[in-house]
Amino acid sequence: MAVTANGRITLSATAQLDGATRLYGRKGRLVKFCNGELMGEKLNFAPLHLRNKNNYIKTPVCMSLTADFAGETKLRDLEMERRDPRTVVAIILGGGAGTRLFPLTKRRAKPAVPIGGAYRLIDVPMSNCINSGINKVYILTQFNSASLNRHLQRAYNSGGGATFGDGYVEVLAATQTPGEAGKNWFQGTADAVRQFHWLFEDPRSKDIEDVLILSGDHLYRMDYMDFVQNHRHSGADITISCLPIDDSRASDFGLMKIDNKGRVIAFSEKPKGNDLKAMAVDTTVLGLSRDEAEKKPYIASMGVYVFKKEILLNLLRWRFPTANDFGSEIIPASAREFYTKAYLFNDYWEDIGTIRSFFEANLALTEHPPRFSFYDAAKPIYTSRRNLPPSKIDNSKIVDSIVSHGSFLTNCFVEHSVVGIRSRINSNAHLKDTVMLGADYYETDSEIALALSKGKVPLGIGENTRIRECIIDKNARIGKNVVIENSEGVQEADRTSEGYYIRSGVTVILKNSIIKDGTVI
């Protein structure tokens, strides 16, 4: 390495070769850099050649990397070694009342909503933690948390679930305790973490350096330790994971402006009108091409943050003790006073916050190839073990669909749909653009026969029934000759007594509901 008086640095890094790599007869060290940058500066690459005695090898085996740095550059930050995930704790926010995802959240927390036929939303951040090596996880809950707690216990805290070694998975429910700090339920995401600030005084937290704040209702696959490494190497107090988005969705997210070093210089939560236009930026700074940048002129926060532990405690307890929300209060204020950095996540990510987004994200799993896939052996998505048999499919046509285990499909047609566990679809039924969440239990053949003999509707979908653009919640009983197609194009409707709602044009059949024979919706 050469360092000039003006802060200009030149160093060489070996390429990855088979066997030992040597530079001019000496061992070289492989140095990794992220996104072609070093300390926020672009790198210039020039090939060199390895001298072997009196000859030159023409194949380049190392690169000369040159960059200009400010005088305060710390050379120790050139060490790009992976840090210990045991110094990181993750806090997964269980979400609010889930009103936009109602009626799926009528009796369950948002992270407990089933997805992909066999999983729950909470499995996504939990699996990302496991695959990243992070084994200290807290989940904060408040609304309808019974099924979420049950799933977490079965999937991650039991002997048959995913292992966390010497770590832990703990559910922290909102409580009311004597004293000023315990008078209210969680008032927002930041307040939820604030009410459990004492966790960081626990002996188990003595080695914790950084705190990951995650949402329990997002669909994406991410290596959190890459995120944490970027945060630590930059020296940031707070790092926000972000992605470029277009005009159509920009007002639904927190938007930020950044400088050419990736530092956040402005943040606005869900701006509208002129405030939205003011947040447009040249996203080529994120590495997008000119065409991509024109299509996606906004930088959106994913609601995924990493804080230095001491900074987080300072913000919540002393600097902003009355701020309730990270996105609308803590982050915008902190960006003006603390070193807040953006981290580009340029991959699939979806906020499952509405019925329409839930519906579309599920159906997107049937694409070829899907934008998000649960089929990844290297980074699997975990869930609870159910010990269900394979699905049984008799004389049926299945096109561009997912059929989960333990299901019975008989002489039916399933097209561009997701069929959940323990589902039963009977003769001549036709499902298209439908998300069926499945059932929590089976009915025996004798129970089904008895129900039919009494004129009742058994679990599942009856004969000669047509269903399109619909979400069918668990344990629904849909009779024979039913038509669910919303042919009139109704956008919003509440029909609780009839067993269904319509949200954004999508029909939602309620959990445990009964749709009688011959019904037309």
Coordinates of C-alpha atoms in Angstrom, one line a residue:
M1 CA 0.0 0.0 0.0
A2 CA 1.2 3.5 -0.8
V3 CA -0.1 6.6 0.9
T4 CA 0.8 10.0 -0.5
A5 CA 0.7 13.3 1.5
N6 CA -2.5 14.4 -0.1
G7 CA -4.3 11.3 1.0
R8 CA -4.1 9.4 -2.3
I9 CA -4.0 5.7 -1.6
T10 CA -2.9 2.9 -3.9
L11 CA -3.0 -0.7 -3.0
S12 CA -3.1 -4.1 -4.7
A13 CA -5.5 -6.9 -4.1
T14 CA -5.0 -10.4 -5.5
A15 CA -7.6 -12.1 -7.6
Q16 CA -9.1 -15.4 -6.5
L17 CA -6.9 -18.2 -7.8
D18 CA -6.6 -21.9 -7.3
G19 CA -4.0 -22.7 -4.8
A20 CA -1.7 -20.1 -3.1
T21 CA -1.6 -16.7 -4.7
R22 CA 1.6 -14.7 -4.5
L23 CA 2.6 -11.2 -5.4
Y24 CA 6.2 -10.9 -6.6
G25 CA 7.1 -14.0 -4.6
R26 CA 5.1 -13.0 -1.5
K27 CA 1.7 -14.1 -0.4
G28 CA -1.0 -11.6 -1.2
R29 CA -4.2 -11.0 0.7
L30 CA -7.6 -11.0 -0.9
V31 CA -9.4 -7.8 -0.1
K32 CA -13.1 -7.5 -0.8
F33 CA -14.9 -4.2 -1.6
C34 CA -18.6 -3.5 -1.8
N35 CA -20.2 -1.9 -4.9
G36 CA -16.9 -0.8 -6.4
E37 CA -16.4 1.8 -3.6
L38 CA -13.9 2.3 -0.8
M39 CA -14.9 4.6 2.0
G40 CA -17.5 6.1 -0.3
E41 CA -15.2 6.9 -3.1
K42 CA -15.2 5.3 -6.6
L43 CA -12.3 3.0 -7.3
N44 CA -10.2 3.1 -10.5
F45 CA -9.1 -0.4 -11.5
A46 CA -6.0 -1.1 -13.6
P47 CA -4.7 -4.6 -14.3
L48 CA -1.1 -5.5 -13.3
H49 CA 0.9 -8.6 -14.2
L50 CA 2.7 -11.0 -12.0
R51 CA 6.5 -11.2 -12.5
N52 CA 7.8 -14.7 -12.2
K53 CA 11.7 -14.5 -12.2
N54 CA 12.6 -12.9 -15.5
N55 CA 9.2 -13.5 -17.2
Y56 CA 5.8 -11.8 -17.1
I57 CA 2.6 -13.7 -16.9
K58 CA 0.2 -12.1 -19.3
T59 CA -2.9 -13.0 -17.4
P60 CA -3.8 -10.3 -14.9
V61 CA -3.7 -11.7 -11.4
C62 CA -4.1 -8.5 -9.3
M63 CA -5.6 -5.1 -9.6
S64 CA -4.3 -1.7 -8.7
L65 CA -7.0 0.2 -6.8
T66 CA -6.6 4.0 -6.6
A67 CA -8.8 6.4 -4.8
D68 CA -8.7 9.9 -3.2
F69 CA -9.7 10.2 0.4
A70 CA -10.2 13.0 2.9
G71 CA -7.5 13.5 5.5
E72 CA -9.5 11.9 8.2
T73 CA -9.8 8.6 6.5
K74 CA -9.1 5.8 8.9
L75 CA -7.0 3.1 7.4
R76 CA -8.4 0.5 9.8
D77 CA -11.6 0.8 7.9
L78 CA -9.9 -0.8 4.9
E79 CA -10.1 -4.1 6.7
M80 CA -13.3 -5.6 5.2
E81 CA -13.6 -8.6 7.5
R82 CA -17.0 -10.0 8.4
R83 CA -18.1 -9.1 11.9
D84 CA -19.5 -11.4 14.5
P85 CA -23.3 -11.7 14.2
R86 CA -23.5 -12.5 18.0
T87 CA -22.9 -8.7 18.5
V88 CA -26.2 -8.0 16.8
V89 CA -29.8 -8.2 18.2
A90 CA -32.9 -8.1 16.0
I91 CA -36.2 -6.6 17.0
I92 CA -39.1 -7.6 14.9
L93 CA -42.1 -5.3 15.2
G94 CA -45.4 -7.2 15.3
G95 CA -47.3 -4.3 13.7
G96 CA -50.3 -2.3 14.6
A97 CA -54.0 -3.2 14.4
G98 CA -53.6 -4.2 10.7
T99 CA -56.6 -2.2 9.6
R100 CA -55.5 -2.1 5.9
L101 CA -55.1 -5.9 5.9
F102 CA -58.5 -6.4 7.5
P103 CA -60.4 -8.9 7.5
L104 CA -57.3 -11.2 7.4
T105 CA -56.3 -9.5 10.7
K106 CA -59.7 -9.8 12.4
R107 CA -58.4 -12.6 14.7
R108 CA -54.7 -12.6 14.0
A109 CA -51.7 -10.2 14.1
K110 CA -50.3 -9.1 10.7
P111 CA -47.1 -11.2 11.0
A112 CA -49.3 -14.3 11.6
V113 CA -51.1 -13.9 8.3
P114 CA -50.5 -17.0 6.1
I115 CA -48.6 -16.6 2.9
G116 CA -47.3 -18.8 0.0
G117 CA -49.6 -21.7 1.0
A118 CA -47.6 -23.0 3.9
Y119 CA -45.8 -20.1 5.7
R120 CA -46.6 -17.0 7.8
L121 CA -45.3 -13.5 7.2
I122 CA -43.2 -13.7 10.4
D123 CA -41.3 -16.6 8.9
V124 CA -39.6 -14.2 6.4
P125 CA -37.7 -11.9 8.9
M126 CA -37.1 -14.9 11.2
S127 CA -35.6 -16.9 8.4
N128 CA -33.5 -14.0 7.2
C129 CA -32.1 -13.7 10.8
I130 CA -31.3 -17.5 10.9
N131 CA -29.6 -17.4 7.4
S132 CA -27.6 -14.3 8.5
G133 CA -26.3 -16.0 11.6
I134 CA -28.3 -13.7 13.9
N135 CA -29.6 -15.7 16.8
K136 CA -30.8 -13.1 19.3
V137 CA -34.3 -12.0 18.3
Y138 CA -37.2 -10.2 20.1
I139 CA -40.7 -10.0 18.6
L140 CA -42.9 -7.1 19.9
T141 CA -46.6 -7.9 19.8
Q142 CA -49.8 -6.1 20.8
F143 CA -52.8 -7.0 18.7
N144 CA -54.4 -10.5 18.3
S145 CA -51.1 -12.1 19.2
A146 CA -52.3 -15.6 20.2
S147 CA -51.8 -17.4 16.9
L148 CA -48.5 -15.6 16.3
N149 CA -47.2 -16.7 19.7
R150 CA -48.3 -20.2 19.1
H151 CA -46.6 -20.3 15.7
L152 CA -43.3 -18.9 17.0
Q153 CA -43.3 -21.4 19.8
R154 CA -43.8 -24.3 17.4
A155 CA -41.4 -23.1 14.8
Y156 CA -38.5 -21.6 16.6
N157 CA -38.6 -22.4 20.3
S158 CA -39.4 -26.1 20.3
G159 CA -37.1 -29.1 19.8
G160 CA -38.5 -29.7 16.4
G161 CA -38.1 -26.1 15.1
A162 CA -35.2 -24.1 13.8
T163 CA -32.3 -24.0 16.1
F164 CA -30.9 -20.8 17.6
G165 CA -27.9 -22.4 19.5
D166 CA -26.9 -20.2 22.4
G167 CA -29.3 -17.4 21.2
Y168 CA -33.0 -16.9 21.9
V169 CA -36.3 -15.9 20.4
E170 CA -38.5 -14.0 22.9
V171 CA -42.0 -12.6 22.4
L172 CA -42.5 -9.3 24.2
A173 CA -46.2 -8.5 24.6
A174 CA -47.4 -5.0 25.3
T175 CA -48.2 -4.6 29.0
Q176 CA -49.5 -2.0 31.4
T177 CA -47.4 -1.6 34.6
P178 CA -47.5 0.9 37.5
G179 CA -45.6 4.1 36.8
E180 CA -45.6 6.7 34.0
A181 CA -43.8 4.5 31.5
G182 CA -46.5 1.8 31.7
K183 CA -49.7 3.9 31.5
N184 CA -50.2 3.3 27.8
W185 CA -50.1 0.5 25.2
F186 CA -47.6 0.8 22.4
Q187 CA -48.2 4.2 20.7
G188 CA -46.0 3.4 17.7
T189 CA -43.0 1.5 16.5
A190 CA -40.4 3.6 18.4
D191 CA -42.6 3.6 21.5
A192 CA -42.8 -0.2 21.4
V193 CA -39.0 -0.4 21.5
R194 CA -38.7 2.3 24.1
Q195 CA -40.9 0.5 26.5
F196 CA -38.4 -2.4 26.5
H197 CA -35.2 -0.4 26.7
W198 CA -34.3 -2.2 29.8
L199 CA -33.5 -5.3 27.7
F200 CA -30.3 -3.7 26.8
E201 CA -29.3 -3.6 30.4
D202 CA -29.7 -7.4 30.6
P203 CA -26.4 -9.3 31.0
R204 CA -27.2 -11.1 27.8
S205 CA -26.9 -7.8 25.9
K206 CA -23.5 -6.8 27.2
D207 CA -21.8 -7.7 23.9
I208 CA -24.5 -6.2 21.7
E209 CA -23.1 -3.4 19.5
D210 CA -25.9 -2.9 16.9
V211 CA -29.7 -3.3 16.9
L212 CA -31.7 -4.3 13.8
I213 CA -35.2 -3.0 13.6
L214 CA -37.4 -5.2 11.3
S215 CA -41.0 -5.3 10.2
G216 CA -43.0 -8.5 10.5
D217 CA -45.1 -8.0 7.3
H218 CA -42.5 -7.7 4.5
L219 CA -41.7 -10.3 1.8
Y220 CA -38.0 -10.3 0.8
R221 CA -34.8 -12.3 1.2
M222 CA -31.8 -10.4 2.7
D223 CA -28.5 -11.1 4.4
Y224 CA -28.7 -8.8 7.4
M225 CA -25.0 -9.2 8.2
D226 CA -24.1 -7.6 4.8
F227 CA -26.4 -4.7 5.9
V228 CA -24.7 -4.5 9.3
Q229 CA -21.2 -4.7 7.8
N230 CA -22.0 -1.8 5.5
H231 CA -23.3 0.2 8.5
R232 CA -20.2 -0.5 10.6
H233 CA -17.7 0.2 7.8
S234 CA -19.2 3.5 7.1
G235 CA -19.2 4.6 10.7
A236 CA -22.8 5.5 10.5
D237 CA -25.0 6.0 13.6
I238 CA -28.1 4.8 11.7
T239 CA -28.4 3.0 8.4
I240 CA -31.6 2.7 6.5
S241 CA -32.2 0.0 3.9
C242 CA -33.7 1.5 0.8
L243 CA -34.7 0.8 -2.7
P244 CA -35.6 2.9 -5.8
I245 CA -39.2 3.1 -6.7
D246 CA -41.5 4.8 -9.3
D247 CA -44.1 7.5 -9.1
S248 CA -47.1 5.1 -8.7
R249 CA -46.0 3.9 -5.2
A250 CA -43.8 6.7 -3.9
S251 CA -46.4 8.4 -1.7
D252 CA -46.9 5.1 0.2
F253 CA -43.4 5.1 1.7
G254 CA -40.9 7.2 3.6
L255 CA -38.7 8.9 1.0
M256 CA -35.1 10.2 1.3
K257 CA -32.5 12.3 -0.4
I258 CA -28.9 11.3 -0.2
D259 CA -25.5 12.9 -1.1
N260 CA -22.9 11.3 -3.3
K261 CA -21.5 9.5 -0.2
G262 CA -24.8 7.8 0.6
R263 CA -25.5 10.0 3.6
V264 CA -29.2 10.9 4.1
I265 CA -29.7 14.6 3.9
A266 CA -33.5 14.7 3.9
F267 CA -36.3 12.3 4.8
S268 CA -40.1 12.7 4.4
E269 CA -42.7 10.1 5.5
K270 CA -45.3 9.4 2.8
P271 CA -45.3 12.8 1.1
K272 CA -48.0 14.0 -1.2
G273 CA -48.4 16.6 -4.0
N274 CA -45.6 19.1 -4.2
D275 CA -43.8 17.5 -1.2
L276 CA -43.6 14.3 -3.1
K277 CA -42.2 16.0 -6.2
A278 CA -39.6 17.7 -4.0
M279 CA -38.2 14.3 -3.0
A280 CA -37.4 13.2 -6.5
V281 CA -33.7 12.6 -7.0
D282 CA -31.2 11.3 -9.6
T283 CA -31.1 7.7 -8.5
T284 CA -28.0 7.0 -10.7
V285 CA -26.2 7.8 -7.4
L286 CA -27.4 4.3 -6.3
G287 CA -25.8 2.7 -9.4
L288 CA -28.9 2.6 -11.6
S289 CA -28.6 3.2 -15.3
R290 CA -29.9 6.4 -16.8
D291 CA -33.1 4.6 -18.1
E292 CA -33.7 2.9 -14.7
A293 CA -33.2 6.2 -12.9
E294 CA -35.8 7.9 -15.0
K295 CA -38.3 5.2 -14.3
K296 CA -37.6 5.2 -10.5
P297 CA -36.7 8.7 -9.4
Y298 CA -37.4 8.1 -5.7
I299 CA -35.5 6.4 -2.9
A300 CA -37.9 4.6 -0.5
S301 CA -37.2 3.4 3.0
M302 CA -38.0 -0.3 3.5
G303 CA -38.6 0.2 7.2
V304 CA -35.5 -1.9 7.9
Y305 CA -32.9 -0.1 10.1
V306 CA -29.7 -0.8 12.0
F307 CA -28.7 1.5 14.9
K308 CA -25.7 1.6 17.1
K309 CA -27.0 0.4 20.4
E310 CA -26.0 3.5 22.4
I311 CA -27.4 5.8 19.7
L312 CA -30.8 4.0 19.7
L313 CA -31.0 4.3 23.5
N314 CA -30.1 7.9 23.4
L315 CA -32.7 8.7 20.8
L316 CA -35.5 6.9 22.5
R317 CA -34.8 7.8 26.1
W318 CA -33.2 11.2 26.0
R319 CA -33.2 13.0 22.7
F320 CA -36.7 12.2 21.5
P321 CA -38.5 10.7 24.6
T322 CA -42.0 11.5 23.2
A323 CA -41.5 10.4 19.6
N324 CA -43.7 7.4 18.9
D325 CA -42.8 6.3 15.4
F326 CA -39.5 5.5 13.6
G327 CA -40.6 6.4 10.1
S328 CA -42.4 9.7 10.7
E329 CA -40.5 11.0 13.8
I330 CA -37.2 9.4 14.8
I331 CA -35.7 8.9 11.4
P332 CA -36.5 12.4 9.9
A333 CA -35.2 14.2 13.1
S334 CA -32.1 11.9 13.4
A335 CA -31.1 12.5 9.8
R336 CA -30.5 16.2 10.6
E337 CA -28.4 15.5 13.7
F338 CA -26.8 12.1 13.4
Y339 CA -24.8 10.3 10.7
T340 CA -27.6 8.5 8.9
K341 CA -26.7 6.5 5.8
A342 CA -28.7 4.7 3.0
Y343 CA -28.1 1.1 2.1
L344 CA -29.3 0.0 -1.3
F345 CA -31.3 -3.2 -1.5
N346 CA -31.9 -3.6 -5.2
D347 CA -33.8 -6.8 -5.1
Y348 CA -37.4 -8.0 -4.6
W349 CA -39.2 -6.5 -1.6
E350 CA -42.9 -6.1 -1.0
D351 CA -44.7 -4.5 1.9
I352 CA -47.7 -6.8 2.6
G353 CA -49.8 -4.0 4.1
T354 CA -53.1 -4.1 2.1
I355 CA -55.4 -6.8 0.8
R356 CA -54.5 -6.0 -2.8
S357 CA -50.7 -6.2 -2.1
F358 CA -51.2 -9.5 -0.2
F359 CA -53.2 -10.9 -3.0
E360 CA -50.8 -9.9 -5.7
A361 CA -47.7 -11.0 -3.8
N362 CA -49.2 -14.5 -3.4
L363 CA -50.1 -14.8 -7.0
A364 CA -46.7 -13.5 -8.1
L365 CA -45.2 -16.7 -6.5
T366 CA -46.7 -18.7 -9.4
E367 CA -44.8 -16.7 -12.1
H368 CA -42.0 -18.3 -14.1
P369 CA -39.6 -17.5 -12.7
P370 CA -41.1 -15.9 -9.6
R371 CA -39.8 -12.6 -8.3
F372 CA -39.6 -14.2 -4.9
S373 CA -39.2 -17.9 -4.3
F374 CA -39.5 -20.0 -1.2
Y375 CA -37.5 -22.6 -3.0
D376 CA -33.9 -21.7 -2.1
A377 CA -31.8 -24.4 -0.6
A378 CA -29.0 -22.0 0.3
K379 CA -31.3 -19.6 2.1
P380 CA -34.5 -21.4 3.0
I381 CA -37.6 -19.9 4.6
Y382 CA -38.4 -21.8 7.7
T383 CA -41.7 -22.5 9.3
S384 CA -43.3 -24.9 11.8
R385 CA -43.3 -28.6 11.1
R386 CA -46.7 -30.1 10.5
N387 CA -46.0 -33.7 9.5
L388 CA -48.7 -33.6 6.8
P389 CA -48.9 -36.2 4.0
P390 CA -48.3 -35.3 0.3
S391 CA -51.2 -33.8 -1.5
K392 CA -53.5 -36.2 -3.4
I393 CA -54.6 -35.0 -6.8
D394 CA -57.1 -37.0 -8.8
N395 CA -57.9 -36.3 -12.4
S396 CA -57.4 -32.6 -12.0
K397 CA -55.8 -29.8 -14.1
I398 CA -53.3 -27.6 -12.3
V399 CA -51.9 -24.6 -14.3
D400 CA -49.3 -22.1 -12.9
S401 CA -50.3 -22.8 -9.3
I402 CA -48.9 -23.8 -5.9
V403 CA -50.6 -26.6 -4.1
S404 CA -49.5 -27.1 -0.5
H405 CA -49.1 -30.4 1.3
G406 CA -51.9 -32.3 2.9
S407 CA -54.5 -31.2 0.3
F408 CA -57.2 -33.2 -1.7
L409 CA -58.0 -32.1 -5.2
T410 CA -60.6 -34.1 -7.1
N411 CA -61.5 -33.6 -10.8
C412 CA -61.0 -29.9 -10.5
F413 CA -59.3 -27.0 -12.4
V414 CA -56.9 -24.8 -10.6
E415 CA -55.4 -21.9 -12.6
H416 CA -52.9 -19.2 -11.4
S417 CA -53.7 -19.8 -7.8
V418 CA -52.2 -20.7 -4.4
V419 CA -53.8 -23.5 -2.5
G420 CA -52.9 -23.7 1.2
I421 CA -52.4 -26.7 3.5
R422 CA -55.2 -29.2 4.1
S423 CA -57.3 -27.7 1.4
R424 CA -60.1 -29.7 -0.2
I425 CA -61.4 -28.9 -3.7
N426 CA -64.2 -31.1 -5.1
S427 CA -65.4 -32.2 -8.6
N428 CA -65.8 -29.7 -11.4
A429 CA -64.7 -26.8 -9.2
H430 CA -62.7 -24.1 -11.0
L431 CA -60.4 -21.7 -9.2
K432 CA -58.6 -18.9 -11.0
D433 CA -56.6 -16.0 -9.6
T434 CA -57.4 -17.3 -6.1
V435 CA -55.5 -17.5 -2.8
M436 CA -56.8 -20.3 -0.6
L437 CA -55.3 -20.2 2.9
G438 CA -56.3 -23.8 3.7
A439 CA -57.5 -25.3 6.9
D440 CA -56.3 -25.9 10.5
Y441 CA -57.8 -29.4 10.6
Y442 CA -59.3 -32.2 8.6
E443 CA -62.8 -33.6 8.4
T444 CA -63.0 -37.3 8.1
D445 CA -65.0 -39.0 5.3
S446 CA -67.7 -39.9 7.8
E447 CA -67.9 -36.3 9.1
I448 CA -68.2 -35.0 5.5
A449 CA -70.9 -37.6 4.6
L450 CA -72.9 -36.7 7.8
A451 CA -72.7 -33.0 7.0
L452 CA -73.9 -33.5 3.4
S453 CA -76.8 -35.8 4.6
K454 CA -78.0 -33.0 6.9
G455 CA -77.7 -30.4 4.2
K456 CA -74.7 -28.7 5.7
V457 CA -71.5 -27.5 4.0
P458 CA -68.3 -29.4 4.7
L459 CA -64.8 -27.9 4.8
G460 CA -63.4 -26.8 1.5
I461 CA -64.9 -26.0 -1.9
G462 CA -68.0 -27.9 -3.2
E463 CA -68.8 -29.3 -6.5
N464 CA -69.4 -27.2 -9.6
T465 CA -68.2 -24.0 -7.9
R466 CA -66.5 -21.2 -9.7
I467 CA -64.2 -18.8 -7.9
R468 CA -62.1 -15.9 -9.4
E469 CA -60.0 -13.1 -7.9
C470 CA -60.7 -14.2 -4.3
I471 CA -58.9 -14.8 -1.0
I472 CA -60.4 -17.7 1.0
D473 CA -59.4 -17.6 4.6
K474 CA -58.9 -20.7 6.7
N475 CA -61.6 -23.2 7.5
A476 CA -64.0 -21.7 5.0
R477 CA -67.0 -23.9 3.9
I478 CA -68.1 -23.1 0.4
G479 CA -71.0 -25.1 -0.9
K480 CA -72.0 -26.6 -4.3
N481 CA -72.8 -24.5 -7.4
V482 CA -71.4 -21.3 -5.8
V483 CA -70.2 -18.5 -8.0
I484 CA -67.7 -16.0 -6.6
E485 CA -66.6 -13.7 -9.4
N486 CA -67.6 -10.1 -8.4
S487 CA -69.0 -9.7 -11.9
E488 CA -70.3 -6.2 -11.1
G489 CA -66.8 -5.0 -10.2
V490 CA -67.6 -3.9 -6.7
Q491 CA -64.5 -2.3 -5.1
E492 CA -65.5 -2.1 -1.4
A493 CA -68.2 -4.0 0.5
D494 CA -68.8 -5.3 4.0
R495 CA -71.0 -8.4 4.2
T496 CA -70.0 -9.9 7.5
S497 CA -73.3 -11.6 8.0
E498 CA -72.9 -13.3 4.6
G499 CA -69.4 -14.3 5.3
Y500 CA -67.3 -12.1 3.0
Y501 CA -65.8 -8.6 2.4
I502 CA -64.6 -7.0 -0.8
R503 CA -61.5 -4.9 -0.6
S504 CA -59.9 -3.1 -3.6
G505 CA -62.0 -5.4 -5.9
V506 CA -60.8 -8.6 -4.2
T507 CA -63.4 -10.8 -2.5
V508 CA -62.3 -12.1 0.9
I509 CA -64.1 -15.1 2.3
L510 CA -63.9 -14.9 6.1
K511 CA -62.3 -17.5 8.3
N512 CA -64.7 -20.2 9.5
S513 CA -67.4 -18.7 7.3
I514 CA -70.1 -20.8 5.5
I515 CA -71.2 -19.9 1.9
K516 CA -74.3 -21.9 1.2
D517 CA -75.1 -23.9 -1.9
G518 CA -76.0 -21.8 -5.0
T519 CA -74.7 -18.5 -3.6
V520 CA -73.6 -15.9 -6.1
I521 CA -71.1 -13.1 -5.0

